[in-house]
PDB file of C-alpha atoms in Angstrom:
ATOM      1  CA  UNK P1485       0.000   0.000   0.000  1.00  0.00           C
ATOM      2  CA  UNK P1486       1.362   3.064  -0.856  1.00  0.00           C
ATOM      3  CA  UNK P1487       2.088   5.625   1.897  1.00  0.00           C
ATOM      4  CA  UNK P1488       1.377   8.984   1.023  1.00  0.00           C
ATOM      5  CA  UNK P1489       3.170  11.966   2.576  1.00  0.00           C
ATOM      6  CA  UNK P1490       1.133  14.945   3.117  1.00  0.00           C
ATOM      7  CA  UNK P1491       3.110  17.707   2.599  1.00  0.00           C
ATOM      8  CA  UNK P1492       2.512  20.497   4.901  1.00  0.00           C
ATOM      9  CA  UNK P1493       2.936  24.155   4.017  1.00  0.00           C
ATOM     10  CA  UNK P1494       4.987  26.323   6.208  1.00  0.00           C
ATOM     11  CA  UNK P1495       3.100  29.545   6.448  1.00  0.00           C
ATOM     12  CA  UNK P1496       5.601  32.726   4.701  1.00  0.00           C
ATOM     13  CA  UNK P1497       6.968  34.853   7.122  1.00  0.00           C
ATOM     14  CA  UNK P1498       7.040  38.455   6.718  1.00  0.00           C
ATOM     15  CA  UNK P1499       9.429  40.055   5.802  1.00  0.00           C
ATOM     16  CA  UNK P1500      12.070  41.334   8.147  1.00  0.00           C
ATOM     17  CA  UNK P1501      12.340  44.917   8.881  1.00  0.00           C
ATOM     18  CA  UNK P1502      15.187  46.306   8.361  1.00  0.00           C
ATOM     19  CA  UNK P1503      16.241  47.424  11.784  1.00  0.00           C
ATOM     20  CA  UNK P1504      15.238  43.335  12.926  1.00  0.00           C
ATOM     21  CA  UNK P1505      17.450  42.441   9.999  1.00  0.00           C
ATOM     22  CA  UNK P1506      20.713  44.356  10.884  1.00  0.00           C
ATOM     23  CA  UNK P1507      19.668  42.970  14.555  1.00  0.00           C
ATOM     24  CA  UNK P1508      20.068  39.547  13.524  1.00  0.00           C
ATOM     25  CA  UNK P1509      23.062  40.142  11.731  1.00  0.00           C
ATOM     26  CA  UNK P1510      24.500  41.980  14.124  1.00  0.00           C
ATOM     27  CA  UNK P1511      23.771  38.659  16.368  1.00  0.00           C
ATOM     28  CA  UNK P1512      25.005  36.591  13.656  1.00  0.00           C
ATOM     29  CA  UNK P1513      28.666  38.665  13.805  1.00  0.00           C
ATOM     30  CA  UNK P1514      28.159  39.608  17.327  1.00  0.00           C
ATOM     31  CA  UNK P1515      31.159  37.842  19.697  1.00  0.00           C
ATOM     32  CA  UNK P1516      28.764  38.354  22.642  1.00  0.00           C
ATOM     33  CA  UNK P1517      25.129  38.020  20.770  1.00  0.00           C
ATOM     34  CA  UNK P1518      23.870  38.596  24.368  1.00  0.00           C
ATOM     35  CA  UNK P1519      24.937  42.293  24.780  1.00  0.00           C
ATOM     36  CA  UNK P1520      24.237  42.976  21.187  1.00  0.00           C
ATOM     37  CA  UNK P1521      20.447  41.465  22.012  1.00  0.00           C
ATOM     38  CA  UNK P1522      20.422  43.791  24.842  1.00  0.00           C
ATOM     39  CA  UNK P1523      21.513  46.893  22.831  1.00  0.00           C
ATOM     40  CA  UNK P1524      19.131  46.312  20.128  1.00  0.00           C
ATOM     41  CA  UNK P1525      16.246  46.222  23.114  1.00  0.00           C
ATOM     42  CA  UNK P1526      17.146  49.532  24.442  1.00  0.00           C
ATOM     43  CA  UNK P1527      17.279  50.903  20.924  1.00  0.00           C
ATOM     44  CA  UNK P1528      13.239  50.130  20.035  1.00  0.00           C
ATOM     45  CA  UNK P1529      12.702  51.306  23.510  1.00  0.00           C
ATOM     46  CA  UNK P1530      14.605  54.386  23.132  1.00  0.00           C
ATOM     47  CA  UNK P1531      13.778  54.635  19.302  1.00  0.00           C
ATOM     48  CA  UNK P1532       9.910  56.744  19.949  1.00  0.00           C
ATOM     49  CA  UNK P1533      12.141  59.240  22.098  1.00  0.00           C
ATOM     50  CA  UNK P1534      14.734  59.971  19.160  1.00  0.00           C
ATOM     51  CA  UNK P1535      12.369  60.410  16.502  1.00  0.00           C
ATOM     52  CA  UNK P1536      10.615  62.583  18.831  1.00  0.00           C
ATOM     53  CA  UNK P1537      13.983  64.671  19.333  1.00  0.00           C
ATOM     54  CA  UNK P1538      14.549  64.368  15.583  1.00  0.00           C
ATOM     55  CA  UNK P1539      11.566  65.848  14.566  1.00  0.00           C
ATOM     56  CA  UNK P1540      11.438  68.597  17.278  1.00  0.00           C
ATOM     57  CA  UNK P1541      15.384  69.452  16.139  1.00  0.00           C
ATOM     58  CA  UNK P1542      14.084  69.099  12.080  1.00  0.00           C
ATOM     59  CA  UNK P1543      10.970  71.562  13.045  1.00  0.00           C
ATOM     60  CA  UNK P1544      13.982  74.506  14.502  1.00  0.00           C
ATOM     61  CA  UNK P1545      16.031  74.074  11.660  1.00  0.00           C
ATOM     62  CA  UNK P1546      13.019  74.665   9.306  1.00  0.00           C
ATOM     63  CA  UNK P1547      12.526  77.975  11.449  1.00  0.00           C
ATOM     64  CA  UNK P1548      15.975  78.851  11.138  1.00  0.00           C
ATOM     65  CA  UNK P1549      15.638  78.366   7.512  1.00  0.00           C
ATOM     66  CA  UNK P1550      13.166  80.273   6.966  1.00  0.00           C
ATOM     67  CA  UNK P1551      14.317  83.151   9.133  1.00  0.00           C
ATOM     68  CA  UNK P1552      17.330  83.333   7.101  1.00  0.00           C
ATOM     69  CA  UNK P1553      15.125  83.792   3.625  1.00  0.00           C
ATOM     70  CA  UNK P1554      12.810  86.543   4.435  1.00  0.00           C
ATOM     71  CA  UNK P1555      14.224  90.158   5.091  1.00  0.00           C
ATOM     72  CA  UNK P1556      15.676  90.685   9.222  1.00  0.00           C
ATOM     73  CA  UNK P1557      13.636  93.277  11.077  1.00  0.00           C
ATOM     74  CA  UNK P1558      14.681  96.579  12.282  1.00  0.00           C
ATOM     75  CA  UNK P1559      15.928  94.531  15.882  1.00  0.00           C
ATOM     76  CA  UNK P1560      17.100  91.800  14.485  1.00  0.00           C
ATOM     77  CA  UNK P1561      19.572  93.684  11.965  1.00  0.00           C
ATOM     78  CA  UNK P1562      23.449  94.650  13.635  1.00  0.00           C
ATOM     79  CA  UNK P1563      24.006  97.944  13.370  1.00  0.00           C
ATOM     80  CA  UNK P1564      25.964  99.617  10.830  1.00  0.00           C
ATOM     81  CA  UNK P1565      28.412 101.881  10.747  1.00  0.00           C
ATOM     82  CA  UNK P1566      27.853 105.489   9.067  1.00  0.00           C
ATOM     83  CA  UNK P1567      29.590 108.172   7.755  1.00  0.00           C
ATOM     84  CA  UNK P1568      32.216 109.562  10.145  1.00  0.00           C
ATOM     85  CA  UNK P1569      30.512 113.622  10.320  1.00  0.00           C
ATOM     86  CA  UNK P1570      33.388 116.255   9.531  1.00  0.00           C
ATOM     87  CA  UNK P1571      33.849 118.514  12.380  1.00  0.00           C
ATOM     88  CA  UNK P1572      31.190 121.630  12.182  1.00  0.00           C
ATOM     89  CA  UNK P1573      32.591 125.157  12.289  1.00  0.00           C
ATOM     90  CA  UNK P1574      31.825 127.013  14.984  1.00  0.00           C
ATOM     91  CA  UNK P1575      29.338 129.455  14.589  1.00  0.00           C
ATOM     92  CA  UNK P1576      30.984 133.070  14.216  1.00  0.00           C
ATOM     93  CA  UNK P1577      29.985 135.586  17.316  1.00  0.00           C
ATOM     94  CA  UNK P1578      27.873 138.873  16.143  1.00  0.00           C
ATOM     95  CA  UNK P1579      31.076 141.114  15.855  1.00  0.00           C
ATOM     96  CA  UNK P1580      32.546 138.098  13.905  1.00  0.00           C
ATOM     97  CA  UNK P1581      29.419 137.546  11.455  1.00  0.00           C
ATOM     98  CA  UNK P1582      29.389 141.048  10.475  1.00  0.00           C
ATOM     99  CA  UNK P1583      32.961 141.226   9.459  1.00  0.00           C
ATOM    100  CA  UNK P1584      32.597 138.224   7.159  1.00  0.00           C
ATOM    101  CA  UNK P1585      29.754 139.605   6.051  1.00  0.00           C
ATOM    102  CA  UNK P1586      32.009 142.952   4.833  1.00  0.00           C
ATOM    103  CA  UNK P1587      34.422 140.797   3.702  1.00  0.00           C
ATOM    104  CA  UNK P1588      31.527 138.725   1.503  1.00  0.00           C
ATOM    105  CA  UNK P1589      30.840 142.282   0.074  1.00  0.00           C
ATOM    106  CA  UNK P1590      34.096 143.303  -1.403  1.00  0.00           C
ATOM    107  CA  UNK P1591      34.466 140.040  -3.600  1.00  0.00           C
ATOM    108  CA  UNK P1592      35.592 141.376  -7.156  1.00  0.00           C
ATOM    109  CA  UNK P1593      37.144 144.173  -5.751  1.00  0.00           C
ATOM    110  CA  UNK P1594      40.366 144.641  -7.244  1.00  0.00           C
ATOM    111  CA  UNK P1595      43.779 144.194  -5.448  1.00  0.00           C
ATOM    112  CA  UNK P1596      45.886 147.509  -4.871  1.00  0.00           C
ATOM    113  CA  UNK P1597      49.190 147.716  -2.436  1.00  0.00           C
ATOM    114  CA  UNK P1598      48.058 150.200   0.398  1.00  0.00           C
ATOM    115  CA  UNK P1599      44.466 150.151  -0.122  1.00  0.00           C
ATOM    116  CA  UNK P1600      42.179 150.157   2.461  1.00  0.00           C
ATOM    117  CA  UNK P1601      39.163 150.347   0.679  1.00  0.00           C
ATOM    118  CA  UNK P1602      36.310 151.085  -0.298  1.00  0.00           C
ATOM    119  CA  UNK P1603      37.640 150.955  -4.473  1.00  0.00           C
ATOM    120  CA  UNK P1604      39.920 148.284  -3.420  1.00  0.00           C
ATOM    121  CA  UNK P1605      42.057 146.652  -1.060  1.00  0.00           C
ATOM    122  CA  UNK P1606      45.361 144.848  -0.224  1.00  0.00           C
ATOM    123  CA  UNK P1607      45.120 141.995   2.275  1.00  0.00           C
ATOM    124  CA  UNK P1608      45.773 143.305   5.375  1.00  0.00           C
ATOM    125  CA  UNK P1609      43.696 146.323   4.486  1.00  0.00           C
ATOM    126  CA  UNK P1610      40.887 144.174   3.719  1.00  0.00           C
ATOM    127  CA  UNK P1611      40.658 142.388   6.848  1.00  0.00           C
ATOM    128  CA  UNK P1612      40.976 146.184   8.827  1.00  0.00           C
ATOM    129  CA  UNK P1613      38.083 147.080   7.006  1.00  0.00           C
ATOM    130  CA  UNK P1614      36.228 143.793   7.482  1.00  0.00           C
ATOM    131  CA  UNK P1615      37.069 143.789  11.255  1.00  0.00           C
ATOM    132  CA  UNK P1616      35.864 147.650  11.627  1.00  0.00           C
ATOM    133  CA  UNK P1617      32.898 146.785  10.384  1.00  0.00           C
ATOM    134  CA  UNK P1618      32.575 144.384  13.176  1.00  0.00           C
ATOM    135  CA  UNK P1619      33.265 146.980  15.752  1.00  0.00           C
ATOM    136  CA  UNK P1620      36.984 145.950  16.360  1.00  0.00           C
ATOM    137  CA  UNK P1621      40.005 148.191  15.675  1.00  0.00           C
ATOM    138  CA  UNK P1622      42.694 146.377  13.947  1.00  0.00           C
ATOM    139  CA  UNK P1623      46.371 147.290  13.423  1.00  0.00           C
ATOM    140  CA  UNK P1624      47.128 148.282   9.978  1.00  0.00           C
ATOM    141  CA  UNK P1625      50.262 145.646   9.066  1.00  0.00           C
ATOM    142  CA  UNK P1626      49.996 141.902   8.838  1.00  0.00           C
ATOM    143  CA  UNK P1627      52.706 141.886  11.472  1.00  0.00           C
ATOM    144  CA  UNK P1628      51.168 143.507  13.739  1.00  0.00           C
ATOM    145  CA  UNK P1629      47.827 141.572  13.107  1.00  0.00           C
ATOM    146  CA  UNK P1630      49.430 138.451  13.920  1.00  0.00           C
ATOM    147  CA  UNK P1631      50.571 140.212  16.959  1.00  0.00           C
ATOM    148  CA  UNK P1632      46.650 141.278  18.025  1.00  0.00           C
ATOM    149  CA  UNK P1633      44.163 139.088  19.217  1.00  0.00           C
ATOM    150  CA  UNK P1634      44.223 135.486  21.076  1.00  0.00           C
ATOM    151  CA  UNK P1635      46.464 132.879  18.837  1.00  0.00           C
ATOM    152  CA  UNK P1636      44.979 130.116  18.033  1.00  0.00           C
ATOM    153  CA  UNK P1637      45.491 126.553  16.394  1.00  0.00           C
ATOM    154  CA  UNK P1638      44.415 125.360  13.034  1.00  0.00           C
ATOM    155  CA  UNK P1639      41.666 123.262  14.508  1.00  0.00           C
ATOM    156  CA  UNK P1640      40.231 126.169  16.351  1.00  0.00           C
ATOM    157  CA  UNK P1641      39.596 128.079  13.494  1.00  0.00           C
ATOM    158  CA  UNK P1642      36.125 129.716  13.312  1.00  0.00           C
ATOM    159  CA  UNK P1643      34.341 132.295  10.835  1.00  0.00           C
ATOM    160  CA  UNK P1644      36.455 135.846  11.345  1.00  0.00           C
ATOM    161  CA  UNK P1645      39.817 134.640  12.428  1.00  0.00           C
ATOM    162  CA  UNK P1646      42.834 136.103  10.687  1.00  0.00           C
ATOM    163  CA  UNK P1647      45.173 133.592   9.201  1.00  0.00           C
ATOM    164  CA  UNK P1648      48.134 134.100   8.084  1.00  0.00           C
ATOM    165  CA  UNK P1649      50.683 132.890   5.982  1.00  0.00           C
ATOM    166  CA  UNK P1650      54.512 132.548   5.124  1.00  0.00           C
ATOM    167  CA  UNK P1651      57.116 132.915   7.232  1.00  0.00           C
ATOM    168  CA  UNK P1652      57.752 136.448   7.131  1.00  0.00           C
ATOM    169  CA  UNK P1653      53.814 136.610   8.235  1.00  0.00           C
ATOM    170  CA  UNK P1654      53.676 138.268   4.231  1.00  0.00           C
ATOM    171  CA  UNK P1655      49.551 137.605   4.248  1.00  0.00           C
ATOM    172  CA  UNK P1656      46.680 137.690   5.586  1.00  0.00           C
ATOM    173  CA  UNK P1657      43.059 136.280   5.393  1.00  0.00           C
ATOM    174  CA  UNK P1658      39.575 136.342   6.803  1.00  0.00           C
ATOM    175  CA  UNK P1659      38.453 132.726   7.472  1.00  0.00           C
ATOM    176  CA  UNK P1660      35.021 132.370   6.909  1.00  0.00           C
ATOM    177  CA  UNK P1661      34.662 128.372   7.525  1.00  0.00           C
ATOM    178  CA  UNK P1662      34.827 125.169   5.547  1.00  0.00           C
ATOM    179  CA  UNK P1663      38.796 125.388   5.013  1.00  0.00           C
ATOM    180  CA  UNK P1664      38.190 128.732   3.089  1.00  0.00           C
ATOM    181  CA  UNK P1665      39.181 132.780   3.573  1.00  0.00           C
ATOM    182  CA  UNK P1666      38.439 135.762   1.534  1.00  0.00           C
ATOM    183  CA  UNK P1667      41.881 137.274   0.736  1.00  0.00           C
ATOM    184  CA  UNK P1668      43.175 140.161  -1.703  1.00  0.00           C
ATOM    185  CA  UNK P1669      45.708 137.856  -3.297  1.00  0.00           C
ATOM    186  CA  UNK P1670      48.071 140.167  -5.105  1.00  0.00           C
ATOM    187  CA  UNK P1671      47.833 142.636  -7.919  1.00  0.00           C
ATOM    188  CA  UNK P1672      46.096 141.557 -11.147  1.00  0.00           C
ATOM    189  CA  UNK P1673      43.590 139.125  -8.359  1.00  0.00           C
ATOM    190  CA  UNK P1674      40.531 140.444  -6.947  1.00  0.00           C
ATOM    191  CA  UNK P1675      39.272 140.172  -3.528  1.00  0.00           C
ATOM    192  CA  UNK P1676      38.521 136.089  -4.256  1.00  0.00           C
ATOM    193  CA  UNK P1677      37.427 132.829  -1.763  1.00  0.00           C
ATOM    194  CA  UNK P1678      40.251 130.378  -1.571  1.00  0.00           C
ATOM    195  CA  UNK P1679      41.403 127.176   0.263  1.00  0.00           C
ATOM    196  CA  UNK P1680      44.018 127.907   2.885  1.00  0.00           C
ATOM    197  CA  UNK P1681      45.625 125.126   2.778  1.00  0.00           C
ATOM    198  CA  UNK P1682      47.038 126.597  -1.010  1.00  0.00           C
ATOM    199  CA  UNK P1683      49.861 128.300   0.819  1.00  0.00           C
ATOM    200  CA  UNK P1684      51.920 127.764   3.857  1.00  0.00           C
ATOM    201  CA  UNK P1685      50.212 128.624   7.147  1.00  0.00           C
ATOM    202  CA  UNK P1686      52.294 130.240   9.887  1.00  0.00           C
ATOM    203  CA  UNK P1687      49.505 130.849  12.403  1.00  0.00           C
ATOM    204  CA  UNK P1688      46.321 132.560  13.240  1.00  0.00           C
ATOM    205  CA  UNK P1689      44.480 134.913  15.426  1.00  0.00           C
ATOM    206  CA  UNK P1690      41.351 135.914  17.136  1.00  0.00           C
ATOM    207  CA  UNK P1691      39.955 139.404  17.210  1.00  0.00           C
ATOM    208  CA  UNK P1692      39.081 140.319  20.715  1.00  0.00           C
TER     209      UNK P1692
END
């Protein structure tokens, strides 16, 4: 009688995920399969609170993202650094204003050696003229101008100081701010606005 052999059929497994299949390779390769059992445990236990921490560290970089793309606010922007202001020029007292205002007047004027005015002027005679019209006597020379007054620096130039120039003390201006005087140059130049840094300074004074 022939035996027949029922075959039975082994239900399919499903398939492995892959974190159970690196387990059970790593327990395969594992010298102590025990420990590496025991590591792969704590892993799916600890596995919910890293995806957690994953997703909470994805969701700040997304914010940091998109912080960086759109324009920074007024706070958030550093400061910048502006324009370094030039130095103002002091304002010019009322005796002061009105001689720069003379001296304003006489542009054009032409330049004549010994002239104090009103036709024309030399330099030192211009700034006498400008300075009496401000109420203060002047002396008649550019050395004694230099000689009259409170000295002062360069840097503490305002509107109606005298500065002079050369060192014989051979000129004389009316500074009027900005770097610039209003001189009678020398014959065949009017009474003119120039830089004073165009010829060599030797000093400067204040009227009283």
């Amino acid at each position: 009688m022939a035996s027949h052999h029922t075959t039975v059929e082994r239900p399919q497994l499903a398939p492995q995920p892959a974190r159970a299949r690196a387990t059970h390779q790593g327990l395969l390769l594992a010298a102590d399969p025990q420990r590496c059992l025991d590591g792969a445990t704590v892993l799916e236990r600890t596995g919910g609170h890293q995806a957690t921490a994953v997703a909470g560290w994805a969701r700040r970089l997304g914010s940091i993202r998109r912080l960086g793309t759109r324009p920074a606010t007024a706070e958030e922007r550093p400061p910048e650094p502006g324009p370094v202001a030039a130095p103002r020029t002091p304002a010019p007292g009322e005796r002061a204003a009105r001689a720069v205002s003379f001296a304003h007047g006489a542009l054009g004027k032409p330049y004549a050696w010994g002239a104090t005015g009103p036709a024309a002027y030399d330099c030192s005679g211009l700034v006498q003229a400008a300075w009496k019209a401000g109420g203060v006597a002047l002396p008649r020379t550019t050395y004694t101008q230099i000689a009259s007054g409170t000295r002062i620096d360069w840097p503490q130039l305002a509107p109606g100081d005298l500065v002079f120039f050369y060192s014989g003390i051979s000129h004389v201006g009316l500074y009027i701010g900005g770097g610039e005087m209003i001189h009678a140059p020398h014959p065949g130049e009017p009474v003119q606005i120039t830089p004073i840094d165009r010829m060599p300074f030797a000093g400067a004074t204040r009227p009283a």
